[in-house]
XYZ file of C-alpha atoms in Angstrom:
265
model
C -15.232 -39.070 5.041
C -18.288 -40.914 3.896
C -21.502 -39.530 2.429
C -19.841 -36.489 0.876
C -21.833 -35.324 -2.171
C -19.860 -36.073 -5.328
C -19.858 -32.473 -6.570
C -18.674 -31.191 -3.193
C -15.949 -33.835 -2.995
C -14.664 -32.891 -6.445
C -14.523 -29.202 -5.508
C -12.739 -30.051 -2.284
C -9.987 -32.042 -3.947
C -9.426 -29.320 -6.578
C -9.030 -26.725 -3.834
C -6.354 -28.913 -2.238
C -4.289 -29.412 -5.407
C -5.798 -32.775 -6.214
C -7.522 -34.040 -9.326
C -9.350 -37.123 -8.077
C -11.530 -37.970 -5.114
C -9.494 -41.168 -4.664
C -7.131 -39.096 -2.533
C -9.769 -37.933 -0.045
C -9.226 -40.754 2.483
C -5.537 -39.845 2.640
C -6.048 -36.116 3.240
C -5.547 -36.170 7.034
C -2.365 -38.219 6.691
C -0.837 -36.038 3.982
C -1.505 -32.827 5.914
C -0.761 -34.076 9.414
C 2.259 -31.766 9.795
C 0.146 -28.635 9.304
C -2.165 -26.879 11.723
C -2.585 -23.635 9.811
C -4.067 -24.655 6.463
C -3.978 -21.499 4.375
C -4.859 -18.245 6.121
C -2.568 -16.463 8.537
C -4.411 -16.421 11.893
C -2.598 -13.300 13.111
C -3.616 -11.369 10.013
C -7.252 -12.376 10.527
C -7.083 -11.398 14.204
C -5.667 -7.967 13.368
C -8.260 -7.276 10.692
C -11.177 -8.294 12.908
C -9.847 -6.209 15.801
C -9.532 -3.213 13.487
C -13.131 -3.208 12.251
C -15.282 -4.960 14.852
C -15.981 -3.930 18.430
C -15.816 -7.238 20.271
C -18.428 -7.949 22.927
C -20.095 -10.960 24.452
C -22.629 -10.840 21.634
C -20.073 -10.885 18.788
C -20.398 -13.916 16.523
C -17.813 -14.972 13.942
C -18.185 -17.747 11.371
C -15.188 -19.571 9.873
C -16.180 -21.530 6.761
C -13.884 -24.313 5.496
C -12.056 -23.828 8.791
C -9.617 -26.700 8.275
C -7.995 -27.687 11.552
C -9.292 -24.591 13.317
C -6.114 -22.506 13.607
C -7.841 -19.238 12.687
C -10.933 -19.958 14.805
C -8.928 -20.921 17.878
C -6.547 -17.955 17.696
C -9.345 -15.456 17.032
C -11.184 -16.813 20.064
C -8.054 -16.747 22.202
C -6.789 -13.289 21.292
C -10.118 -11.470 20.938
C -12.280 -13.462 23.356
C -14.927 -13.712 20.637
C -17.280 -16.589 19.909
C -16.294 -18.433 16.729
C -18.029 -21.253 14.875
C -15.869 -23.297 12.522
C -17.341 -25.551 9.848
C -15.470 -28.072 7.724
C -16.265 -31.279 5.877
C -13.333 -33.326 7.164
C -14.069 -35.024 10.523
C -10.394 -35.407 11.428
C -9.870 -31.656 10.944
C -12.822 -30.814 13.176
C -11.593 -33.235 15.834
C -8.168 -31.578 15.729
C -9.719 -28.109 16.001
C -11.638 -29.170 19.100
C -8.447 -30.552 20.610
C -6.569 -27.294 19.965
C -9.440 -25.203 21.362
C -9.170 -27.137 24.613
C -5.383 -26.826 24.587
C -5.662 -23.016 24.208
C -8.398 -22.790 26.837
C -11.100 -21.505 24.482
C -13.358 -24.547 24.175
C -16.159 -22.423 25.645
C -15.772 -19.858 22.843
C -15.199 -22.224 19.894
C -17.789 -24.454 18.280
C -16.727 -26.854 15.542
C -19.176 -28.596 13.222
C -18.757 -31.190 10.462
C -20.803 -30.026 7.481
C -20.745 -29.135 3.815
C -20.357 -25.350 3.822
C -22.697 -25.111 0.824
C -25.425 -26.477 3.084
C -24.304 -24.549 6.157
C -24.665 -21.151 4.476
C -28.387 -21.818 4.052
C -28.977 -21.673 7.802
C -26.016 -19.796 9.318
C -27.181 -16.166 9.546
C -26.646 -12.824 11.319
C -22.924 -13.126 12.048
C -20.796 -10.042 12.624
C -18.086 -11.511 10.425
C -17.534 -14.508 8.179
C -14.058 -15.792 7.330
C -13.371 -17.694 4.113
C -9.645 -18.159 4.081
C -7.698 -19.640 1.175
C -10.254 -22.367 0.521
C -10.946 -21.391 -3.088
C -14.223 -19.836 -4.208
C -14.841 -22.765 -6.556
C -15.974 -24.746 -3.501
C -18.908 -22.342 -3.192
C -19.763 -22.435 -6.887
C -17.486 -19.736 -8.303
C -16.752 -16.077 -7.507
C -20.206 -14.487 -7.757
C -22.031 -17.377 -6.114
C -19.442 -17.430 -3.337
C -19.937 -13.733 -2.632
C -23.700 -14.189 -2.531
C -23.485 -17.139 -0.134
C -21.007 -15.421 2.161
C -23.007 -12.200 2.180
C -26.118 -14.096 3.312
C -24.369 -15.231 6.513
C -23.612 -11.763 7.924
C -25.830 -9.020 9.288
C -26.195 -5.621 7.643
C -22.921 -3.798 8.159
C -21.147 -7.101 8.830
C -17.812 -8.064 7.352
C -16.629 -10.749 4.944
C -12.943 -11.725 4.981
C -11.813 -13.578 1.879
C -8.249 -14.670 1.296
C -7.762 -15.313 -2.396
C -5.108 -15.376 -5.071
C -5.578 -13.273 -8.195
C -3.746 -12.566 -11.430
C -1.798 -9.279 -11.177
C -2.429 -6.616 -13.787
C 0.815 -7.510 -15.543
C 0.288 -11.245 -15.184
C -1.038 -13.785 -17.657
C -3.189 -16.831 -17.056
C -0.896 -19.046 -19.136
C 1.910 -18.452 -16.617
C -0.074 -20.226 -13.903
C 1.010 -23.831 -13.495
C -1.973 -25.300 -11.638
C -5.734 -24.659 -11.724
C -5.313 -21.583 -13.899
C -9.061 -21.371 -14.607
C -9.728 -20.731 -10.915
C -7.908 -17.379 -10.845
C -9.053 -14.003 -12.133
C -7.582 -10.503 -12.614
C -8.019 -7.915 -9.885
C -10.395 -5.756 -11.957
C -12.729 -8.732 -12.321
C -12.985 -9.059 -8.540
C -13.501 -5.337 -8.015
C -16.388 -5.344 -10.488
C -17.925 -8.320 -8.678
C -17.739 -6.541 -5.328
C -19.653 -3.600 -6.803
C -22.255 -5.889 -8.351
C -22.727 -7.721 -5.048
C -23.091 -4.418 -3.136
C -20.054 -5.101 -1.007
C -17.740 -2.283 0.005
C -14.036 -3.100 -0.206
C -12.662 -1.417 2.907
C -9.188 -2.930 2.886
C -6.898 -5.241 0.955
C -4.743 -6.769 3.674
C -1.530 -8.239 2.367
C -0.096 -11.479 3.524
C -0.476 -15.139 2.823
C 0.533 -18.112 4.907
C 0.856 -21.750 3.917
C 0.702 -22.512 7.589
C 3.460 -22.835 10.159
C 5.707 -24.314 7.455
C 7.099 -22.156 4.635
C 6.871 -23.290 1.019
C 10.159 -25.192 1.049
C 9.668 -27.033 4.318
C 5.947 -27.435 3.660
C 6.556 -29.158 0.354
C 9.234 -31.309 1.953
C 6.765 -32.409 4.655
C 4.076 -33.266 2.105
C 6.574 -35.144 -0.056
C 7.758 -37.176 2.928
C 4.187 -38.143 3.853
C 3.410 -39.032 0.236
C 6.488 -41.270 0.107
C 5.343 -43.018 3.281
C 1.988 -43.690 1.643
C 3.679 -44.937 -1.526
C 5.617 -47.442 0.574
C 2.388 -48.599 2.200
C 0.249 -48.508 -0.965
C 2.624 -49.067 -3.911
C -0.302 -49.549 -6.291
C -1.232 -45.898 -5.658
C 2.221 -44.477 -6.372
C 1.080 -42.456 -9.385
C -1.764 -40.975 -7.346
C 0.513 -39.665 -4.578
C 3.261 -38.509 -6.925
C 0.675 -36.569 -8.927
C -0.477 -34.801 -5.775
C 3.088 -33.802 -4.908
C 3.603 -32.382 -8.413
C 0.395 -30.378 -8.176
C 1.356 -29.084 -4.745
C 4.782 -28.082 -6.040
C 3.174 -26.168 -8.905
C 0.759 -24.426 -6.557
C 3.561 -23.302 -4.264
C 5.431 -21.998 -7.335
C 2.341 -20.096 -8.520
C 1.994 -18.381 -5.145
C 5.658 -17.419 -5.235
C 5.899 -16.335 -8.877
C 2.613 -15.769 -10.718
C -0.165 -14.825 -8.305
C -0.836 -12.017 -5.879
C -2.521 -13.014 -2.632
C -4.669 -10.807 -0.455
C -7.268 -10.830 2.257
C -10.136 -8.671 1.083
C -12.127 -7.004 3.855
C -15.649 -6.481 2.537
C -18.521 -4.719 4.281
C -22.136 -5.671 3.602
C -24.040 -2.559 2.526
């Protein structure tokens, strides 16, 4: 993962419960037990099927696609063309492998790129997916909405999976990255300002094929393997596990998660 702009690298590690770019080279190893990194592919498939008439001309963009679970399953179940973009080469390679395994390599395109650069040229999609990657990667809530909106055609859809602070919740109850979360009313005001129609709030959040308990256990096991191999980096890996534990706890106890279905007016 060379030649990643410093600002982009810092945003990436924060979105993945890290605090230092020193962990970037170990990302593929730590997350090797996961295919679905964040969004629930079935939920995304159902939402797209509900609002978009799929044809040979339908184009779907998956930004920060991770290992391609959403892109591959959307292509497989809807027979739609999907382009996935992510900064991590190992993730893109894995997505290509899974596309071939599911027989949709002709429908899926995977590209290694900084999504902040990709949004400048990726245009006229029927739908863009931004699933559980964290809007901070795109510069914050309003900037993220603007960048996502620019990738879809008039009447196109934006699917954003995001955590927010419930009306009865408090920011101080959030254990990790509390500044990255906002109340629901804040988001609703932003949608109005961005001229995006909220057509549905689809419930559901997935931490991948592993639930929070087994997912944390898998990450902890991989971190311990790295500690054994790189004992001088023990504090680094243990810090990541603590942050991941806190993030899982936030999702279970303090945050509401949703996939917002937004229509470009």
